[in-house]
PDB file of C-alpha atoms in Angstrom:
ATOM      1  CA  GLU A   1     -10.754  12.867  -9.724  1.00  0.00           C
ATOM      2  CA  ALA A   2     -10.969   9.988  -8.124  1.00  0.00           C
ATOM      3  CA  GLN A   3      -8.342  10.350  -4.442  1.00  0.00           C
ATOM      4  CA  VAL A   4      -8.457   9.629  -1.072  1.00  0.00           C
ATOM      5  CA  THR A   5      -7.639  12.566   0.703  1.00  0.00           C
ATOM      6  CA  GLN A   6      -5.664  12.554   4.479  1.00  0.00           C
ATOM      7  CA  ASN A   7      -5.356  15.698   7.189  1.00  0.00           C
ATOM      8  CA  PRO A   8      -3.180  16.866   8.599  1.00  0.00           C
ATOM      9  CA  ARG A   9      -0.505  15.842   6.016  1.00  0.00           C
ATOM     10  CA  TYR A  10       2.072  16.830   8.809  1.00  0.00           C
ATOM     11  CA  LEU A  11       1.813  16.752  12.591  1.00  0.00           C
ATOM     12  CA  ILE A  12       3.993  17.502  15.494  1.00  0.00           C
ATOM     13  CA  THR A  13       2.302  16.734  19.084  1.00  0.00           C
ATOM     14  CA  VAL A  14       3.341  15.953  22.230  1.00  0.00           C
ATOM     15  CA  THR A  15       2.723  12.577  24.324  1.00  0.00           C
ATOM     16  CA  GLY A  16      -0.808  12.215  25.415  1.00  0.00           C
ATOM     17  CA  LYS A  17      -2.595  14.858  23.767  1.00  0.00           C
ATOM     18  CA  LYS A  18      -5.039  13.322  21.912  1.00  0.00           C
ATOM     19  CA  LEU A  19      -5.425  13.763  17.573  1.00  0.00           C
ATOM     20  CA  THR A  20      -7.085  12.794  14.832  1.00  0.00           C
ATOM     21  CA  VAL A  21      -6.230  11.918  11.174  1.00  0.00           C
ATOM     22  CA  THR A  22      -8.457  12.287   8.885  1.00  0.00           C
ATOM     23  CA  CYS A  23      -9.027   9.989   5.498  1.00  0.00           C
ATOM     24  CA  SER A  24     -11.677  10.830   2.975  1.00  0.00           C
ATOM     25  CA  GLN A  25     -12.425   8.883  -0.140  1.00  0.00           C
ATOM     26  CA  ASN A  26     -14.439   9.998  -3.093  1.00  0.00           C
ATOM     27  CA  MET A  27     -15.114   6.794  -4.805  1.00  0.00           C
ATOM     28  CA  ASN A  28     -17.470   4.988  -2.887  1.00  0.00           C
ATOM     29  CA  HIS A  29     -15.663   2.601  -1.839  1.00  0.00           C
ATOM     30  CA  GLU A  30     -16.245  -0.317   0.748  1.00  0.00           C
ATOM     31  CA  TYR A  31     -13.018  -0.956   1.736  1.00  0.00           C
ATOM     32  CA  MET A  32     -10.892   1.576   3.815  1.00  0.00           C
ATOM     33  CA  SER A  33      -7.270   0.955   5.960  1.00  0.00           C
ATOM     34  CA  TRP A  34      -5.305   2.563   7.669  1.00  0.00           C
ATOM     35  CA  TYR A  35      -1.244   1.293   7.453  1.00  0.00           C
ATOM     36  CA  ARG A  36       2.158   2.546   9.463  1.00  0.00           C
ATOM     37  CA  GLN A  37       5.855   2.868   7.568  1.00  0.00           C
ATOM     38  CA  ASP A  38       8.631   2.862   9.466  1.00  0.00           C
ATOM     39  CA  PRO A  39      12.502   2.702   8.037  1.00  0.00           C
ATOM     40  CA  GLY A  40      12.885  -1.167   7.569  1.00  0.00           C
ATOM     41  CA  LEU A  41       9.573  -2.270   8.492  1.00  0.00           C
ATOM     42  CA  GLY A  42       7.753  -1.531   4.911  1.00  0.00           C
ATOM     43  CA  LEU A  43       4.096  -0.721   5.280  1.00  0.00           C
ATOM     44  CA  ARG A  44       1.887  -2.284   8.391  1.00  0.00           C
ATOM     45  CA  GLN A  45      -1.810  -2.475   8.555  1.00  0.00           C
ATOM     46  CA  ILE A  46      -3.073  -0.682  11.553  1.00  0.00           C
ATOM     47  CA  TYR A  47      -6.860  -1.295  11.109  1.00  0.00           C
ATOM     48  CA  TYR A  48      -9.070  -2.078   8.262  1.00  0.00           C
ATOM     49  CA  SER A  49     -12.659  -1.656   7.237  1.00  0.00           C
ATOM     50  CA  MET A  50     -14.925  -3.843   4.865  1.00  0.00           C
ATOM     51  CA  ASN A  51     -17.922  -1.246   5.388  1.00  0.00           C
ATOM     52  CA  VAL A  52     -19.701   1.168   7.536  1.00  0.00           C
ATOM     53  CA  GLU A  53     -19.680   0.142  10.838  1.00  0.00           C
ATOM     54  CA  VAL A  54     -17.484  -2.405   9.977  1.00  0.00           C
ATOM     55  CA  THR A  55     -14.112  -2.246  11.306  1.00  0.00           C
ATOM     56  CA  ASP A  56     -11.145  -5.459  12.750  1.00  0.00           C
ATOM     57  CA  LYS A  57      -7.656  -5.140  13.881  1.00  0.00           C
ATOM     58  CA  GLY A  58      -4.447  -5.413  11.313  1.00  0.00           C
ATOM     59  CA  ASP A  59      -1.278  -6.189  12.477  1.00  0.00           C
ATOM     60  CA  VAL A  60      -0.221  -3.598  14.887  1.00  0.00           C
ATOM     61  CA  PRO A  61      -3.753  -2.123  16.332  1.00  0.00           C
ATOM     62  CA  GLU A  62      -2.219  -1.306  19.648  1.00  0.00           C
ATOM     63  CA  GLY A  63      -2.705   2.322  20.634  1.00  0.00           C
ATOM     64  CA  TYR A  64      -5.201   3.292  17.648  1.00  0.00           C
ATOM     65  CA  LYS A  65      -8.671   3.179  17.939  1.00  0.00           C
ATOM     66  CA  VAL A  66     -11.185   3.982  14.087  1.00  0.00           C
ATOM     67  CA  SER A  67     -14.423   4.428  13.586  1.00  0.00           C
ATOM     68  CA  ARG A  68     -16.389   4.274  10.159  1.00  0.00           C
ATOM     69  CA  LYS A  69     -19.559   6.286  10.661  1.00  0.00           C
ATOM     70  CA  GLU A  70     -19.918   7.270   6.413  1.00  0.00           C
ATOM     71  CA  LYS A  71     -18.746   5.494   3.732  1.00  0.00           C
ATOM     72  CA  ARG A  72     -16.343   7.952   2.800  1.00  0.00           C
ATOM     73  CA  ASN A  73     -14.506   8.997   6.178  1.00  0.00           C
ATOM     74  CA  PHE A  74     -11.936   6.551   7.978  1.00  0.00           C
ATOM     75  CA  PRO A  75     -10.547   8.480  10.531  1.00  0.00           C
ATOM     76  CA  LEU A  76      -7.205   7.152  12.494  1.00  0.00           C
ATOM     77  CA  ILE A  77      -7.267   8.150  16.279  1.00  0.00           C
ATOM     78  CA  LEU A  78      -5.214   8.543  18.814  1.00  0.00           C
ATOM     79  CA  GLU A  79      -5.709   8.755  22.492  1.00  0.00           C
ATOM     80  CA  SER A  80      -2.977   8.700  24.068  1.00  0.00           C
ATOM     81  CA  PRO A  81      -0.006   9.395  21.797  1.00  0.00           C
ATOM     82  CA  SER A  82       3.672   7.860  22.694  1.00  0.00           C
ATOM     83  CA  PRO A  83       7.318   8.681  20.817  1.00  0.00           C
ATOM     84  CA  ASN A  84       7.040   5.432  19.054  1.00  0.00           C
ATOM     85  CA  GLN A  85       4.049   5.943  17.097  1.00  0.00           C
ATOM     86  CA  THR A  86       6.210   8.688  15.538  1.00  0.00           C
ATOM     87  CA  SER A  87       5.713   7.209  12.123  1.00  0.00           C
ATOM     88  CA  LEU A  88       4.418   8.157   8.071  1.00  0.00           C
ATOM     89  CA  TYR A  89       0.790   7.237   7.938  1.00  0.00           C
ATOM     90  CA  PHE A  90      -1.360   5.848   5.010  1.00  0.00           C
ATOM     91  CA  CYS A  91      -4.866   5.578   4.548  1.00  0.00           C
ATOM     92  CA  ALA A  92      -6.261   3.253   1.311  1.00  0.00           C
ATOM     93  CA  SER A  93      -9.510   2.052  -0.436  1.00  0.00           C
ATOM     94  CA  SER A  94     -10.816   0.351  -2.438  1.00  0.00           C
ATOM     95  CA  ARG A  95     -13.731  -0.836  -4.462  1.00  0.00           C
ATOM     96  CA  ASP A  96     -13.952  -4.432  -3.725  1.00  0.00           C
ATOM     97  CA  LEU A  97     -12.261  -7.625  -2.679  1.00  0.00           C
ATOM     98  CA  SER A  98     -10.410  -8.157  -5.721  1.00  0.00           C
ATOM     99  CA  THR A  99      -8.404  -4.944  -5.922  1.00  0.00           C
ATOM    100  CA  VAL A 100      -7.806  -4.270  -2.136  1.00  0.00           C
ATOM    101  CA  GLY A 101      -5.981  -1.188  -1.161  1.00  0.00           C
ATOM    102  CA  LYS A 102      -5.913   0.247  -5.137  1.00  0.00           C
ATOM    103  CA  PHE A 103      -6.021   3.567  -3.982  1.00  0.00           C
ATOM    104  CA  PHE A 104      -3.683   5.459  -1.154  1.00  0.00           C
ATOM    105  CA  GLY A 105      -3.431   8.333   0.552  1.00  0.00           C
ATOM    106  CA  PRO A 106      -0.896  11.343   0.056  1.00  0.00           C
ATOM    107  CA  GLY A 107       0.194  10.255   3.980  1.00  0.00           C
ATOM    108  CA  THR A 108       0.461  12.179   7.297  1.00  0.00           C
ATOM    109  CA  ARG A 109       3.740  12.226   9.007  1.00  0.00           C
ATOM    110  CA  LEU A 110       3.556  12.577  12.827  1.00  0.00           C
ATOM    111  CA  THR A 111       5.758  13.379  15.662  1.00  0.00           C
ATOM    112  CA  VAL A 112       5.294  12.623  19.381  1.00  0.00           C
ATOM    113  CA  LEU A 113       7.549  14.555  21.333  1.00  0.00           C
TER     114      LEU A 113
ATOM    115  CA  ASP B   1       6.554 -15.161   7.001  1.00  0.00           C
ATOM    116  CA  ALA B   2       7.723 -13.838   4.105  1.00  0.00           C
ATOM    117  CA  LYS B   3       5.650 -14.659   0.888  1.00  0.00           C
ATOM    118  CA  THR B   4       7.423 -12.947  -1.740  1.00  0.00           C
ATOM    119  CA  THR B   5      11.091 -12.319  -2.139  1.00  0.00           C
ATOM    120  CA  GLN B   6      12.487  -9.711  -4.001  1.00  0.00           C
ATOM    121  CA  PRO B   7      16.226  -8.143  -4.661  1.00  0.00           C
ATOM    122  CA  PRO B   8      16.913  -5.459  -2.495  1.00  0.00           C
ATOM    123  CA  SER B   9      18.024  -3.176  -5.252  1.00  0.00           C
ATOM    124  CA  MET B  10      18.277  -3.026  -9.124  1.00  0.00           C
ATOM    125  CA  ASP B  11      19.977  -0.434 -11.749  1.00  0.00           C
ATOM    126  CA  CYS B  12      18.037   0.547 -14.882  1.00  0.00           C
ATOM    127  CA  ALA B  13      19.436   2.900 -17.746  1.00  0.00           C
ATOM    128  CA  GLU B  14      16.866   5.356 -19.059  1.00  0.00           C
ATOM    129  CA  GLY B  15      15.067   3.992 -22.129  1.00  0.00           C
ATOM    130  CA  ARG B  16      15.309   0.158 -21.506  1.00  0.00           C
ATOM    131  CA  ALA B  17      13.384  -1.834 -19.830  1.00  0.00           C
ATOM    132  CA  ALA B  18      13.138  -2.621 -16.182  1.00  0.00           C
ATOM    133  CA  ASN B  19      12.711  -6.289 -15.554  1.00  0.00           C
ATOM    134  CA  LEU B  20      11.192  -6.855 -11.866  1.00  0.00           C
ATOM    135  CA  PRO B  21      11.574 -10.066 -10.639  1.00  0.00           C
ATOM    136  CA  CYS B  22       9.735 -11.813  -7.637  1.00  0.00           C
ATOM    137  CA  ASN B  23       9.674 -14.982  -5.853  1.00  0.00           C
ATOM    138  CA  HIS B  24       6.310 -16.479  -4.385  1.00  0.00           C
ATOM    139  CA  SER B  25       6.884 -20.432  -4.274  1.00  0.00           C
ATOM    140  CA  THR B  26       3.911 -20.466  -1.672  1.00  0.00           C
ATOM    141  CA  ILE B  27       1.500 -19.226  -3.442  1.00  0.00           C
ATOM    142  CA  SER B  28      -1.909 -20.910  -2.949  1.00  0.00           C
ATOM    143  CA  GLY B  29      -4.754 -21.139  -5.989  1.00  0.00           C
ATOM    144  CA  ASN B  30      -7.180 -18.026  -4.989  1.00  0.00           C
ATOM    145  CA  GLU B  31      -3.816 -15.501  -4.038  1.00  0.00           C
ATOM    146  CA  TYR B  32      -3.349 -12.942  -6.832  1.00  0.00           C
ATOM    147  CA  VAL B  33       0.236 -10.952  -7.304  1.00  0.00           C
ATOM    148  CA  TYR B  34      -0.047  -7.257  -6.842  1.00  0.00           C
ATOM    149  CA  TRP B  35       2.774  -4.542  -7.749  1.00  0.00           C
ATOM    150  CA  TYR B  36       2.575  -1.188  -6.214  1.00  0.00           C
ATOM    151  CA  ARG B  37       5.323   1.295  -6.037  1.00  0.00           C
ATOM    152  CA  GLN B  38       6.607   3.773  -3.846  1.00  0.00           C
ATOM    153  CA  ILE B  39       8.152   6.694  -4.853  1.00  0.00           C
ATOM    154  CA  HIS B  40      10.206   8.080  -1.905  1.00  0.00           C
ATOM    155  CA  SER B  41       7.877   8.676   0.534  1.00  0.00           C
ATOM    156  CA  GLN B  42       4.740   9.371  -1.234  1.00  0.00           C
ATOM    157  CA  GLY B  43       1.320   7.071  -1.000  1.00  0.00           C
ATOM    158  CA  PRO B  44       2.077   3.454  -2.654  1.00  0.00           C
ATOM    159  CA  GLN B  45       0.880   3.560  -5.980  1.00  0.00           C
ATOM    160  CA  TYR B  46      -0.955   0.616  -7.645  1.00  0.00           C
ATOM    161  CA  ILE B  47       0.517  -0.427 -11.010  1.00  0.00           C
ATOM    162  CA  ILE B  48      -1.009  -3.999 -11.996  1.00  0.00           C
ATOM    163  CA  HIS B  49      -2.297  -7.256 -10.654  1.00  0.00           C
ATOM    164  CA  GLY B  50      -2.894 -10.730 -11.828  1.00  0.00           C
ATOM    165  CA  LEU B  51      -3.905 -14.457 -10.482  1.00  0.00           C
ATOM    166  CA  LYS B  52      -2.332 -16.695 -13.658  1.00  0.00           C
ATOM    167  CA  ASN B  53      -2.535 -15.088 -16.793  1.00  0.00           C
ATOM    168  CA  ASN B  54      -0.095 -12.460 -17.955  1.00  0.00           C
ATOM    169  CA  GLU B  55      -1.370  -8.957 -17.714  1.00  0.00           C
ATOM    170  CA  THR B  56      -0.808  -5.665 -19.349  1.00  0.00           C
ATOM    171  CA  ASN B  57      -1.777  -2.085 -18.818  1.00  0.00           C
ATOM    172  CA  GLU B  58      -0.344   1.186 -19.586  1.00  0.00           C
ATOM    173  CA  MET B  59       2.105   1.339 -16.642  1.00  0.00           C
ATOM    174  CA  ALA B  60       3.499  -1.893 -17.424  1.00  0.00           C
ATOM    175  CA  SER B  61       3.435  -5.595 -17.952  1.00  0.00           C
ATOM    176  CA  LEU B  62       3.108  -8.666 -15.422  1.00  0.00           C
ATOM    177  CA  ILE B  63       4.383 -12.375 -16.409  1.00  0.00           C
ATOM    178  CA  ILE B  64       3.509 -15.042 -14.217  1.00  0.00           C
ATOM    179  CA  THR B  65       5.295 -18.106 -14.519  1.00  0.00           C
ATOM    180  CA  GLU B  66       3.140 -21.228 -15.833  1.00  0.00           C
ATOM    181  CA  ASP B  67       3.493 -22.856 -12.183  1.00  0.00           C
ATOM    182  CA  ARG B  68       2.987 -19.510 -10.453  1.00  0.00           C
ATOM    183  CA  LYS B  69       5.946 -19.701  -8.092  1.00  0.00           C
ATOM    184  CA  SER B  70       7.543 -16.751  -9.769  1.00  0.00           C
ATOM    185  CA  SER B  71       6.533 -13.081 -11.192  1.00  0.00           C
ATOM    186  CA  THR B  72       8.098 -10.669 -13.547  1.00  0.00           C
ATOM    187  CA  LEU B  73       6.741  -6.677 -13.853  1.00  0.00           C
ATOM    188  CA  ILE B  74       8.278  -5.501 -16.598  1.00  0.00           C
ATOM    189  CA  LEU B  75       8.473  -1.274 -17.374  1.00  0.00           C
ATOM    190  CA  PRO B  76       9.226  -1.721 -21.135  1.00  0.00           C
ATOM    191  CA  HIS B  77      10.971   2.277 -21.606  1.00  0.00           C
ATOM    192  CA  ALA B  78      12.090   2.920 -18.180  1.00  0.00           C
ATOM    193  CA  THR B  79      12.238   6.777 -17.593  1.00  0.00           C
ATOM    194  CA  LEU B  80      14.145   9.179 -14.742  1.00  0.00           C
ATOM    195  CA  ARG B  81      10.849   9.087 -12.995  1.00  0.00           C
ATOM    196  CA  ASP B  82      10.158   5.066 -12.679  1.00  0.00           C
ATOM    197  CA  THR B  83      12.920   5.547  -9.900  1.00  0.00           C
ATOM    198  CA  ALA B  84      11.157   3.971  -6.735  1.00  0.00           C
ATOM    199  CA  VAL B  85      10.852   1.223  -4.622  1.00  0.00           C
ATOM    200  CA  TYR B  86       8.554  -1.627  -6.283  1.00  0.00           C
ATOM    201  CA  TYR B  87       6.478  -4.182  -4.096  1.00  0.00           C
ATOM    202  CA  CYS B  88       5.399  -7.580  -5.020  1.00  0.00           C
ATOM    203  CA  ILE B  89       2.696  -8.574  -3.362  1.00  0.00           C
ATOM    204  CA  VAL B  90       1.045 -12.009  -2.728  1.00  0.00           C
ATOM    205  CA  ASN B  91      -2.631 -11.753  -1.506  1.00  0.00           C
ATOM    206  CA  GLY B  92      -5.816 -13.900  -1.152  1.00  0.00           C
ATOM    207  CA  ALA B  93      -9.440 -12.058  -2.363  1.00  0.00           C
ATOM    208  CA  GLY B  94     -10.449  -9.895   0.662  1.00  0.00           C
ATOM    209  CA  ASN B  95      -7.398  -9.891   2.858  1.00  0.00           C
ATOM    210  CA  MET B  96      -5.721  -6.957   3.679  1.00  0.00           C
ATOM    211  CA  LEU B  97      -2.120  -6.314   1.929  1.00  0.00           C
ATOM    212  CA  THR B  98       1.048  -7.034   3.658  1.00  0.00           C
ATOM    213  CA  PHE B  99       4.321  -5.058   2.012  1.00  0.00           C
ATOM    214  CA  GLY B 100       7.383  -6.279   2.421  1.00  0.00           C
ATOM    215  CA  GLY B 101      11.283  -4.681   1.659  1.00  0.00           C
ATOM    216  CA  GLY B 102      10.405  -4.231  -2.485  1.00  0.00           C
ATOM    217  CA  THR B 103      13.285  -3.800  -4.439  1.00  0.00           C
ATOM    218  CA  ARG B 104      14.210  -0.185  -5.046  1.00  0.00           C
ATOM    219  CA  LEU B 105      14.784   0.610  -8.633  1.00  0.00           C
ATOM    220  CA  MET B 106      17.117   3.442  -9.807  1.00  0.00           C
ATOM    221  CA  VAL B 107      16.462   4.568 -12.924  1.00  0.00           C
ATOM    222  CA  LYS B 108      19.746   6.294 -14.272  1.00  0.00           C
ATOM    223  CA  PRO B 109      20.700   8.799 -17.451  1.00  0.00           C
TER     224      PRO B 109
END
């Protein structure tokens, strides 16, 4: 089954404790991206990747890092999480330029205390 | 600047067609119209997209006006499970999606 998976689905952590949210897709997609969703602000793009070893900033990249060492994986790294990064995070992937963001993961709800 | 304008909420009776409008008066020639929906806090679900011709798939139909300044997503026979926030997005090929506020569709029995 074609899917995008994220882990963990829920996480409560404390300020400053490094964490990684994993994202994996099984569709051999080139394009992957991360979004965060906050009440009243909709979905905002954090980072995206157009292929292996090619990443670029989205609208709200501050405080986040990503890597794309393999086509299927696109982890989101929070080196020193802060409470303002409490949010619902979505990973997305797509095959090509005409169907950007076509598949979304189930979401990761992160709380930073 | 918002590229699309959608009503914040709409109601629809179960079994009836749901027609969700979207204005995108500043759309440029190479930009597509995409529709997604999000049920509660699940990941957004792709519905349909088009450039200038009307499109239909197993989920919905997309009607784009001739001047491409507006479009309508049609769910032909809405069910309670279609209750969701529907996002209309205008996007050029190769660019990442920008989600606005969307329309909260409530399907009522």
